[in-house]
Amino acid sequence: MEKIIVEEIGINYAWNKVLLARKITRFRSLSIINSIFDSFIQLHGDRRMGDDKSIVAGIGLLHNQAVTIIGQQKGNNPDEMEYHQYGMTKPEGYRKSLRLMRQAEKFRRPIICFIDTPGAFPGISAEENGQAEAIARNLYEMANFTVPIISIIIGEGGSGGALALGVANKVIMLENAIYSVVSPEGCASILCKDSKKAPDIAGNLKITATDLKNNGIVDEIISEVGEAEEIFTRIKQSIEKELLRCSQLNGEELRTERIEKYRRVGNEIVFFNVKEDN
C-alpha cells in the first residue's frame, strides 16, 4: 500500500488535529445526517434502562434505500453538550445502538455509524451498569452481521467509546478527525505523570487520519476543504460508492470481509510491535 506523505505544519501537527477535532463549532452527527439523508426518523431507548442522549439513531432514506443510522452527538454550545453528555456514551447508548443494528440485520438494512466521542462515559454508574460488557457485545455482534457496515469518524474517535461503533466493512475518516486508543492527556498522565505534556506526546500516538490510513486502520480520508455542505457532499458520495460496492457481495462475503479486515489489522500491529521490541 502506497503511503501518504504530508508536510507537518507548525510545531505539532498531531496536536493541531486534536484541537480541530475538539472545536466546539465543528459540525456534528445530526447536521450531517439531516443534510445527506432524504429523511430520518429517530428511534429511542435500549428496552432495558433508558434512552442515552449521546446517541442519535434511527432509520433514514438514501435515494429511497432504507438504512439504519447511528451517530454520537456532542452539541455546539454548553447546554447542548451537557444534554448530550459531551458525546460520551453510557451502556444504554451502546445497547440502543445494538438494538437498532440487530433490527437492521433482520430487515437487511445497511448500517451507517458516525463516530464523535472523547470516550465512553467515565462515571461509576456506567461501570456498575456494564459499560465494558456493552462495548464488547457491540464489537462481537458487529463483526458477525451480514449487512454492510460503514463507520465515519467525523471528530474525536476516543478509545473503546469509538471502537464500539467502528467495526465496519469500510472505515472513513475526515481529514481533521482523530482516532486513538487513549487521549493525549490520558497517555501523558500515565507515561509522563503530567497531562500538560499532551501536545508533546500526541504525535507518538499516531492518531491523525494520515497516520491511520498509512497503518491500514482507516480506509479513506475525506478532505475538509471548503464549506460544510461541500464536506457533507463528499461524505454522501463516499457512502453511496461503498453501498454500491457492498451490493455486489452476499451476506456471508460481507461478514468474512469484515472479520478478515480486523484480523489483518491485528496481525500488522503485532508484527510492528515485535519488530520495534527487537
PDB file of C-alpha atoms in Angstrom:
ATOM      1  CA  MET A   1       0.000   0.000   0.000  1.00  0.00           C
ATOM      2  CA  GLU A   2       1.378   3.371  -1.016  1.00  0.00           C
ATOM      3  CA  LYS A   3       1.785   5.658   1.970  1.00  0.00           C
ATOM      4  CA  ILE A   4       0.533   9.226   2.078  1.00  0.00           C
ATOM      5  CA  ILE A   5       3.198  11.815   2.725  1.00  0.00           C
ATOM      6  CA  VAL A   6       2.189  15.125   4.290  1.00  0.00           C
ATOM      7  CA  GLU A   7       4.139  18.160   5.364  1.00  0.00           C
ATOM      8  CA  GLU A   8       3.844  18.738   9.093  1.00  0.00           C
ATOM      9  CA  ILE A   9       2.880  22.372   9.522  1.00  0.00           C
ATOM     10  CA  GLY A  10       3.544  24.142  12.801  1.00  0.00           C
ATOM     11  CA  ILE A  11       5.165  22.936  15.981  1.00  0.00           C
ATOM     12  CA  ASN A  12       2.933  19.908  16.456  1.00  0.00           C
ATOM     13  CA  TYR A  13       0.879  18.616  13.541  1.00  0.00           C
ATOM     14  CA  ALA A  14      -0.930  15.946  15.572  1.00  0.00           C
ATOM     15  CA  TRP A  15      -1.889  18.308  18.396  1.00  0.00           C
ATOM     16  CA  ASN A  16      -3.286  20.777  15.867  1.00  0.00           C
ATOM     17  CA  LYS A  17      -5.544  17.982  14.620  1.00  0.00           C
ATOM     18  CA  VAL A  18      -6.665  17.265  18.206  1.00  0.00           C
ATOM     19  CA  LEU A  19      -7.684  20.890  18.649  1.00  0.00           C
ATOM     20  CA  LEU A  20      -9.554  20.929  15.332  1.00  0.00           C
ATOM     21  CA  ALA A  21     -11.388  17.696  16.145  1.00  0.00           C
ATOM     22  CA  ARG A  22     -12.490  19.133  19.508  1.00  0.00           C
ATOM     23  CA  LYS A  23     -13.522  22.551  18.242  1.00  0.00           C
ATOM     24  CA  ILE A  24     -16.911  23.449  19.726  1.00  0.00           C
ATOM     25  CA  THR A  25     -18.186  24.879  16.433  1.00  0.00           C
ATOM     26  CA  ARG A  26     -17.313  21.737  14.478  1.00  0.00           C
ATOM     27  CA  PHE A  27     -20.198  20.090  12.619  1.00  0.00           C
ATOM     28  CA  ARG A  28     -21.878  17.218  14.457  1.00  0.00           C
ATOM     29  CA  SER A  29     -23.605  13.960  13.553  1.00  0.00           C
ATOM     30  CA  LEU A  30     -27.127  15.432  13.365  1.00  0.00           C
ATOM     31  CA  SER A  31     -26.018  18.182  10.982  1.00  0.00           C
ATOM     32  CA  ILE A  32     -24.511  15.609   8.629  1.00  0.00           C
ATOM     33  CA  ILE A  33     -27.465  13.214   8.933  1.00  0.00           C
ATOM     34  CA  ASN A  34     -30.035  15.921   8.227  1.00  0.00           C
ATOM     35  CA  SER A  35     -28.018  17.119   5.244  1.00  0.00           C
ATOM     36  CA  ILE A  36     -27.223  13.913   3.387  1.00  0.00           C
ATOM     37  CA  PHE A  37     -30.239  11.672   4.016  1.00  0.00           C
ATOM     38  CA  ASP A  38     -33.627  12.202   2.393  1.00  0.00           C
ATOM     39  CA  SER A  39     -35.389  11.542   5.692  1.00  0.00           C
ATOM     40  CA  PHE A  40     -34.511  10.453   9.219  1.00  0.00           C
ATOM     41  CA  ILE A  41     -36.791   9.071  11.918  1.00  0.00           C
ATOM     42  CA  GLN A  42     -35.220   8.760  15.355  1.00  0.00           C
ATOM     43  CA  LEU A  43     -35.802   5.689  17.496  1.00  0.00           C
ATOM     44  CA  HIS A  44     -35.220   5.730  21.242  1.00  0.00           C
ATOM     45  CA  GLY A  45     -34.341   3.508  24.151  1.00  0.00           C
ATOM     46  CA  ASP A  46     -32.463   0.280  24.761  1.00  0.00           C
ATOM     47  CA  ARG A  47     -35.558  -1.555  26.141  1.00  0.00           C
ATOM     48  CA  ARG A  48     -33.611  -2.185  29.330  1.00  0.00           C
ATOM     49  CA  MET A  49     -32.534   1.015  31.111  1.00  0.00           C
ATOM     50  CA  GLY A  50     -33.340   4.152  29.183  1.00  0.00           C
ATOM     51  CA  ASP A  51     -32.500   6.417  26.268  1.00  0.00           C
ATOM     52  CA  ASP A  52     -28.906   7.636  26.098  1.00  0.00           C
ATOM     53  CA  LYS A  53     -28.806  11.215  24.807  1.00  0.00           C
ATOM     54  CA  SER A  54     -25.301  10.918  23.353  1.00  0.00           C
ATOM     55  CA  ILE A  55     -26.621   8.556  20.672  1.00  0.00           C
ATOM     56  CA  VAL A  56     -28.955   9.731  17.915  1.00  0.00           C
ATOM     57  CA  ALA A  57     -30.184   6.725  15.993  1.00  0.00           C
ATOM     58  CA  GLY A  58     -32.950   5.650  13.689  1.00  0.00           C
ATOM     59  CA  ILE A  59     -33.939   4.834  10.129  1.00  0.00           C
ATOM     60  CA  GLY A  60     -33.201   7.032   7.152  1.00  0.00           C
ATOM     61  CA  LEU A  61     -33.561   7.038   3.394  1.00  0.00           C
ATOM     62  CA  LEU A  62     -30.742   7.471   0.899  1.00  0.00           C
ATOM     63  CA  HIS A  63     -32.117   7.562  -2.658  1.00  0.00           C
ATOM     64  CA  ASN A  64     -35.110   5.500  -1.487  1.00  0.00           C
ATOM     65  CA  GLN A  65     -32.876   2.896   0.138  1.00  0.00           C
ATOM     66  CA  ALA A  66     -33.637   2.376   3.818  1.00  0.00           C
ATOM     67  CA  VAL A  67     -30.566   2.478   6.071  1.00  0.00           C
ATOM     68  CA  THR A  68     -30.015   2.331   9.813  1.00  0.00           C
ATOM     69  CA  ILE A  69     -28.167   5.402  11.087  1.00  0.00           C
ATOM     70  CA  ILE A  70     -26.344   5.681  14.415  1.00  0.00           C
ATOM     71  CA  GLY A  71     -24.451   8.803  15.435  1.00  0.00           C
ATOM     72  CA  GLN A  72     -22.666  10.086  18.517  1.00  0.00           C
ATOM     73  CA  GLN A  73     -23.828  13.633  19.148  1.00  0.00           C
ATOM     74  CA  LYS A  74     -21.903  16.296  21.102  1.00  0.00           C
ATOM     75  CA  GLY A  75     -23.692  19.589  20.537  1.00  0.00           C
ATOM     76  CA  ASN A  76     -22.312  23.033  19.707  1.00  0.00           C
ATOM     77  CA  ASN A  77     -22.898  25.039  22.868  1.00  0.00           C
ATOM     78  CA  PRO A  78     -22.609  24.329  26.607  1.00  0.00           C
ATOM     79  CA  ASP A  79     -26.303  23.489  27.052  1.00  0.00           C
ATOM     80  CA  GLU A  80     -26.377  21.121  24.096  1.00  0.00           C
ATOM     81  CA  MET A  81     -23.130  19.481  25.132  1.00  0.00           C
ATOM     82  CA  GLU A  82     -24.366  18.874  28.653  1.00  0.00           C
ATOM     83  CA  TYR A  83     -27.636  17.424  27.301  1.00  0.00           C
ATOM     84  CA  HIS A  84     -25.737  15.039  25.021  1.00  0.00           C
ATOM     85  CA  GLN A  85     -23.234  14.091  27.766  1.00  0.00           C
ATOM     86  CA  TYR A  86     -20.417  15.683  25.727  1.00  0.00           C
ATOM     87  CA  GLY A  87     -20.711  12.770  23.331  1.00  0.00           C
ATOM     88  CA  MET A  88     -19.717  10.239  25.998  1.00  0.00           C
ATOM     89  CA  THR A  89     -21.912   7.170  25.645  1.00  0.00           C
ATOM     90  CA  LYS A  90     -23.282   5.128  28.539  1.00  0.00           C
ATOM     91  CA  PRO A  91     -24.057   1.378  28.423  1.00  0.00           C
ATOM     92  CA  GLU A  92     -27.664   2.073  27.471  1.00  0.00           C
ATOM     93  CA  GLY A  93     -26.402   4.039  24.451  1.00  0.00           C
ATOM     94  CA  TYR A  94     -24.371   1.120  23.173  1.00  0.00           C
ATOM     95  CA  ARG A  95     -27.306  -1.209  23.828  1.00  0.00           C
ATOM     96  CA  LYS A  96     -29.648   1.144  21.962  1.00  0.00           C
ATOM     97  CA  SER A  97     -27.198   1.095  19.058  1.00  0.00           C
ATOM     98  CA  LEU A  98     -27.040  -2.695  19.122  1.00  0.00           C
ATOM     99  CA  ARG A  99     -30.845  -2.961  19.244  1.00  0.00           C
ATOM    100  CA  LEU A 100     -31.071  -0.941  16.040  1.00  0.00           C
ATOM    101  CA  MET A 101     -28.231  -2.867  14.405  1.00  0.00           C
ATOM    102  CA  ARG A 102     -29.968  -6.163  15.144  1.00  0.00           C
ATOM    103  CA  GLN A 103     -33.107  -4.695  13.608  1.00  0.00           C
ATOM    104  CA  ALA A 104     -31.080  -3.691  10.542  1.00  0.00           C
ATOM    105  CA  GLU A 105     -29.746  -7.242  10.261  1.00  0.00           C
ATOM    106  CA  LYS A 106     -33.290  -8.642  10.445  1.00  0.00           C
ATOM    107  CA  PHE A 107     -34.641  -6.342   7.738  1.00  0.00           C
ATOM    108  CA  ARG A 108     -31.455  -6.330   5.606  1.00  0.00           C
ATOM    109  CA  ARG A 109     -30.708  -2.631   6.002  1.00  0.00           C
ATOM    110  CA  PRO A 110     -27.138  -1.263   5.715  1.00  0.00           C
ATOM    111  CA  ILE A 111     -25.750   0.282   8.920  1.00  0.00           C
ATOM    112  CA  ILE A 112     -24.063   3.696   8.879  1.00  0.00           C
ATOM    113  CA  CYS A 113     -22.307   4.955  12.024  1.00  0.00           C
ATOM    114  CA  PHE A 114     -20.975   8.447  12.754  1.00  0.00           C
ATOM    115  CA  ILE A 115     -18.285   8.449  15.435  1.00  0.00           C
ATOM    116  CA  ASP A 116     -17.571  11.536  17.542  1.00  0.00           C
ATOM    117  CA  THR A 117     -16.697  10.920  21.183  1.00  0.00           C
ATOM    118  CA  PRO A 118     -13.828  11.650  23.579  1.00  0.00           C
ATOM    119  CA  GLY A 119     -14.511   8.198  25.057  1.00  0.00           C
ATOM    120  CA  ALA A 120     -17.136   6.141  26.827  1.00  0.00           C
ATOM    121  CA  PHE A 121     -18.928   7.772  29.764  1.00  0.00           C
ATOM    122  CA  PRO A 122     -16.490   7.666  32.719  1.00  0.00           C
ATOM    123  CA  GLY A 123     -18.952   7.637  35.642  1.00  0.00           C
ATOM    124  CA  ILE A 124     -19.182   4.923  38.290  1.00  0.00           C
ATOM    125  CA  SER A 125     -22.799   4.237  37.299  1.00  0.00           C
ATOM    126  CA  ALA A 126     -21.681   3.332  33.777  1.00  0.00           C
ATOM    127  CA  GLU A 127     -19.268   0.737  35.127  1.00  0.00           C
ATOM    128  CA  GLU A 128     -21.901  -0.625  37.504  1.00  0.00           C
ATOM    129  CA  ASN A 129     -24.339  -0.979  34.615  1.00  0.00           C
ATOM    130  CA  GLY A 130     -21.930  -2.961  32.455  1.00  0.00           C
ATOM    131  CA  GLN A 131     -20.002  -0.492  30.307  1.00  0.00           C
ATOM    132  CA  ALA A 132     -17.291  -2.995  29.356  1.00  0.00           C
ATOM    133  CA  GLU A 133     -19.785  -5.729  28.532  1.00  0.00           C
ATOM    134  CA  ALA A 134     -21.902  -3.399  26.398  1.00  0.00           C
ATOM    135  CA  ILE A 135     -18.887  -2.299  24.337  1.00  0.00           C
ATOM    136  CA  ALA A 136     -17.590  -5.861  23.985  1.00  0.00           C
ATOM    137  CA  ARG A 137     -21.032  -7.095  22.902  1.00  0.00           C
ATOM    138  CA  ASN A 138     -21.141  -4.449  20.160  1.00  0.00           C
ATOM    139  CA  LEU A 139     -17.710  -5.485  18.877  1.00  0.00           C
ATOM    140  CA  TYR A 140     -18.662  -9.158  18.809  1.00  0.00           C
ATOM    141  CA  GLU A 141     -22.012  -8.730  17.108  1.00  0.00           C
ATOM    142  CA  MET A 142     -20.872  -6.080  14.620  1.00  0.00           C
ATOM    143  CA  ALA A 143     -18.159  -8.458  13.446  1.00  0.00           C
ATOM    144  CA  ASN A 144     -20.784 -11.081  12.621  1.00  0.00           C
ATOM    145  CA  PHE A 145     -23.553  -9.081  10.957  1.00  0.00           C
ATOM    146  CA  THR A 146     -24.243  -9.924   7.318  1.00  0.00           C
ATOM    147  CA  VAL A 147     -25.309  -6.444   6.192  1.00  0.00           C
ATOM    148  CA  PRO A 148     -22.918  -3.680   5.080  1.00  0.00           C
ATOM    149  CA  ILE A 149     -21.487  -1.502   7.865  1.00  0.00           C
ATOM    150  CA  ILE A 150     -19.869   1.870   7.189  1.00  0.00           C
ATOM    151  CA  SER A 151     -18.309   3.893  10.011  1.00  0.00           C
ATOM    152  CA  ILE A 152     -17.285   7.525   9.584  1.00  0.00           C
ATOM    153  CA  ILE A 153     -15.077   9.256  12.176  1.00  0.00           C
ATOM    154  CA  ILE A 154     -16.159  12.892  11.997  1.00  0.00           C
ATOM    155  CA  GLY A 155     -14.429  14.386  15.060  1.00  0.00           C
ATOM    156  CA  GLU A 156     -12.948  12.647  18.066  1.00  0.00           C
ATOM    157  CA  GLY A 157     -12.635   8.875  17.967  1.00  0.00           C
ATOM    158  CA  GLY A 158     -11.785   8.148  21.560  1.00  0.00           C
ATOM    159  CA  SER A 159     -10.826   4.671  22.766  1.00  0.00           C
ATOM    160  CA  GLY A 160     -13.418   1.895  23.217  1.00  0.00           C
ATOM    161  CA  GLY A 161     -16.159   4.512  23.188  1.00  0.00           C
ATOM    162  CA  ALA A 162     -15.474   4.988  19.479  1.00  0.00           C
ATOM    163  CA  LEU A 163     -14.485   1.426  18.625  1.00  0.00           C
ATOM    164  CA  ALA A 164     -17.905   0.195  19.788  1.00  0.00           C
ATOM    165  CA  LEU A 165     -19.304   1.742  16.580  1.00  0.00           C
ATOM    166  CA  GLY A 166     -16.211   1.185  14.465  1.00  0.00           C
ATOM    167  CA  VAL A 167     -16.240  -2.471  13.370  1.00  0.00           C
ATOM    168  CA  ALA A 168     -17.128  -1.905   9.737  1.00  0.00           C
ATOM    169  CA  ASN A 169     -16.550  -3.056   6.193  1.00  0.00           C
ATOM    170  CA  LYS A 170     -15.253   0.419   5.483  1.00  0.00           C
ATOM    171  CA  VAL A 171     -13.907   2.975   7.965  1.00  0.00           C
ATOM    172  CA  ILE A 172     -13.867   6.542   6.668  1.00  0.00           C
ATOM    173  CA  MET A 173     -12.196   9.422   8.471  1.00  0.00           C
ATOM    174  CA  LEU A 174     -12.459  13.155   7.983  1.00  0.00           C
ATOM    175  CA  GLU A 175      -9.202  14.993   7.405  1.00  0.00           C
ATOM    176  CA  ASN A 176      -9.197  16.809  10.751  1.00  0.00           C
ATOM    177  CA  ALA A 177     -10.594  13.973  12.872  1.00  0.00           C
ATOM    178  CA  ILE A 178      -8.582  11.842  15.318  1.00  0.00           C
ATOM    179  CA  TYR A 179      -8.833   8.172  16.364  1.00  0.00           C
ATOM    180  CA  SER A 180      -6.906   6.873  19.331  1.00  0.00           C
ATOM    181  CA  VAL A 181      -6.711   4.136  21.954  1.00  0.00           C
ATOM    182  CA  VAL A 182      -6.280   6.836  24.612  1.00  0.00           C
ATOM    183  CA  SER A 183      -6.468  10.628  24.716  1.00  0.00           C
ATOM    184  CA  PRO A 184      -3.163  12.532  24.563  1.00  0.00           C
ATOM    185  CA  GLU A 185      -3.890  13.851  28.078  1.00  0.00           C
ATOM    186  CA  GLY A 186      -4.544  10.349  29.370  1.00  0.00           C
ATOM    187  CA  CYS A 187      -1.390   8.995  27.790  1.00  0.00           C
ATOM    188  CA  ALA A 188       0.692  11.883  29.147  1.00  0.00           C
ATOM    189  CA  SER A 189      -0.730  11.323  32.623  1.00  0.00           C
ATOM    190  CA  ILE A 190       0.205   7.639  32.504  1.00  0.00           C
ATOM    191  CA  LEU A 191       3.638   7.875  30.902  1.00  0.00           C
ATOM    192  CA  CYS A 192       4.831  11.319  31.986  1.00  0.00           C
ATOM    193  CA  LYS A 193       2.730  11.834  35.142  1.00  0.00           C
ATOM    194  CA  ASP A 194       1.763  15.199  33.657  1.00  0.00           C
ATOM    195  CA  SER A 195      -1.308  15.742  31.456  1.00  0.00           C
ATOM    196  CA  LYS A 196       0.112  19.093  30.333  1.00  0.00           C
ATOM    197  CA  LYS A 197       2.590  17.198  28.172  1.00  0.00           C
ATOM    198  CA  ALA A 198      -0.252  16.019  25.928  1.00  0.00           C
ATOM    199  CA  PRO A 199       0.827  18.268  23.000  1.00  0.00           C
ATOM    200  CA  ASP A 200       4.281  16.690  23.074  1.00  0.00           C
ATOM    201  CA  ILE A 201       3.007  13.125  23.136  1.00  0.00           C
ATOM    202  CA  ALA A 202       0.159  13.436  20.614  1.00  0.00           C
ATOM    203  CA  GLY A 203       2.390  12.734  17.614  1.00  0.00           C
ATOM    204  CA  ASN A 204       3.650   9.478  19.116  1.00  0.00           C
ATOM    205  CA  LEU A 205       0.109   8.134  19.367  1.00  0.00           C
ATOM    206  CA  LYS A 206      -0.334   8.161  15.557  1.00  0.00           C
ATOM    207  CA  ILE A 207      -3.883   9.491  15.853  1.00  0.00           C
ATOM    208  CA  THR A 208      -4.220  11.578  12.699  1.00  0.00           C
ATOM    209  CA  ALA A 209      -6.091  10.484   9.602  1.00  0.00           C
ATOM    210  CA  THR A 210      -2.843  10.256   7.654  1.00  0.00           C
ATOM    211  CA  ASP A 211      -1.166   8.061  10.275  1.00  0.00           C
ATOM    212  CA  LEU A 212      -4.165   5.758  10.471  1.00  0.00           C
ATOM    213  CA  LYS A 213      -4.547   5.475   6.696  1.00  0.00           C
ATOM    214  CA  ASN A 214      -0.862   4.631   6.359  1.00  0.00           C
ATOM    215  CA  ASN A 215      -1.183   1.947   9.022  1.00  0.00           C
ATOM    216  CA  GLY A 216      -4.279   0.383   7.470  1.00  0.00           C
ATOM    217  CA  ILE A 217      -6.654   1.299  10.327  1.00  0.00           C
ATOM    218  CA  VAL A 218      -8.890   3.506   8.182  1.00  0.00           C
ATOM    219  CA  ASP A 219      -9.707   3.007   4.517  1.00  0.00           C
ATOM    220  CA  GLU A 220     -10.407   6.509   3.236  1.00  0.00           C
ATOM    221  CA  ILE A 221      -9.764  10.130   4.189  1.00  0.00           C
ATOM    222  CA  ILE A 222     -12.283  12.810   3.233  1.00  0.00           C
ATOM    223  CA  SER A 223     -10.958  16.307   2.597  1.00  0.00           C
ATOM    224  CA  GLU A 224     -12.332  19.149   4.694  1.00  0.00           C
ATOM    225  CA  VAL A 225     -11.510  21.828   2.160  1.00  0.00           C
ATOM    226  CA  GLY A 226     -14.479  24.095   1.529  1.00  0.00           C
ATOM    227  CA  GLU A 227     -17.759  24.813   3.294  1.00  0.00           C
ATOM    228  CA  ALA A 228     -19.594  22.299   5.476  1.00  0.00           C
ATOM    229  CA  GLU A 229     -22.083  21.424   2.720  1.00  0.00           C
ATOM    230  CA  GLU A 230     -19.226  20.543   0.378  1.00  0.00           C
ATOM    231  CA  ILE A 231     -17.783  18.221   3.022  1.00  0.00           C
ATOM    232  CA  PHE A 232     -21.198  16.650   3.607  1.00  0.00           C
ATOM    233  CA  THR A 233     -21.499  16.031  -0.143  1.00  0.00           C
ATOM    234  CA  ARG A 234     -18.180  14.170  -0.119  1.00  0.00           C
ATOM    235  CA  ILE A 235     -19.361  12.047   2.812  1.00  0.00           C
ATOM    236  CA  LYS A 236     -22.571  11.218   0.948  1.00  0.00           C
ATOM    237  CA  GLN A 237     -20.694  10.301  -2.218  1.00  0.00           C
ATOM    238  CA  SER A 238     -18.338   8.041  -0.264  1.00  0.00           C
ATOM    239  CA  ILE A 239     -21.273   6.266   1.424  1.00  0.00           C
ATOM    240  CA  GLU A 240     -23.044   5.811  -1.923  1.00  0.00           C
ATOM    241  CA  LYS A 241     -19.907   4.365  -3.507  1.00  0.00           C
ATOM    242  CA  GLU A 242     -19.394   1.887  -0.685  1.00  0.00           C
ATOM    243  CA  LEU A 243     -23.034   0.802  -0.630  1.00  0.00           C
ATOM    244  CA  LEU A 244     -22.810   0.138  -4.372  1.00  0.00           C
ATOM    245  CA  ARG A 245     -19.698  -1.972  -3.832  1.00  0.00           C
ATOM    246  CA  CYS A 246     -21.279  -3.895  -0.966  1.00  0.00           C
ATOM    247  CA  SER A 247     -24.376  -4.586  -3.046  1.00  0.00           C
ATOM    248  CA  GLN A 248     -22.219  -6.908  -5.163  1.00  0.00           C
ATOM    249  CA  LEU A 249     -21.457  -9.101  -2.121  1.00  0.00           C
ATOM    250  CA  ASN A 250     -23.716 -11.536  -0.314  1.00  0.00           C
ATOM    251  CA  GLY A 251     -24.145 -11.555   3.460  1.00  0.00           C
ATOM    252  CA  GLU A 252     -21.527 -14.188   4.183  1.00  0.00           C
ATOM    253  CA  GLU A 253     -19.000 -12.385   1.980  1.00  0.00           C
ATOM    254  CA  LEU A 254     -19.633  -9.128   3.859  1.00  0.00           C
ATOM    255  CA  ARG A 255     -19.174 -10.832   7.219  1.00  0.00           C
ATOM    256  CA  THR A 256     -15.982 -12.610   6.108  1.00  0.00           C
ATOM    257  CA  GLU A 257     -14.569  -9.410   4.605  1.00  0.00           C
ATOM    258  CA  ARG A 258     -15.124  -7.551   7.877  1.00  0.00           C
ATOM    259  CA  ILE A 259     -13.572 -10.252  10.042  1.00  0.00           C
ATOM    260  CA  GLU A 260     -10.554 -10.595   7.743  1.00  0.00           C
ATOM    261  CA  LYS A 261     -10.069  -6.830   7.731  1.00  0.00           C
ATOM    262  CA  TYR A 262      -9.626  -6.713  11.504  1.00  0.00           C
ATOM    263  CA  ARG A 263      -7.619  -9.919  11.632  1.00  0.00           C
ATOM    264  CA  ARG A 264      -5.215  -8.355   9.134  1.00  0.00           C
ATOM    265  CA  VAL A 265      -5.010  -5.122  11.129  1.00  0.00           C
ATOM    266  CA  GLY A 266      -4.366  -7.085  14.317  1.00  0.00           C
ATOM    267  CA  ASN A 267      -1.589  -9.117  12.710  1.00  0.00           C
ATOM    268  CA  GLU A 268       0.077  -5.995  11.348  1.00  0.00           C
ATOM    269  CA  ILE A 269       0.006  -4.332  14.778  1.00  0.00           C
ATOM    270  CA  VAL A 270       1.516  -7.408  16.469  1.00  0.00           C
ATOM    271  CA  PHE A 271       4.220  -7.630  13.807  1.00  0.00           C
ATOM    272  CA  PHE A 272       5.032  -3.925  14.189  1.00  0.00           C
ATOM    273  CA  ASN A 273       5.332  -4.193  17.981  1.00  0.00           C
ATOM    274  CA  VAL A 274       7.557  -7.278  17.810  1.00  0.00           C
ATOM    275  CA  LYS A 275       9.826  -5.604  15.262  1.00  0.00           C
ATOM    276  CA  GLU A 276      10.044  -2.475  17.431  1.00  0.00           C
ATOM    277  CA  ASP A 277      10.875  -4.553  20.537  1.00  0.00           C
ATOM    278  CA  ASN A 278      13.665  -6.323  18.694  1.00  0.00           C
TER     279      ASN A 278
END
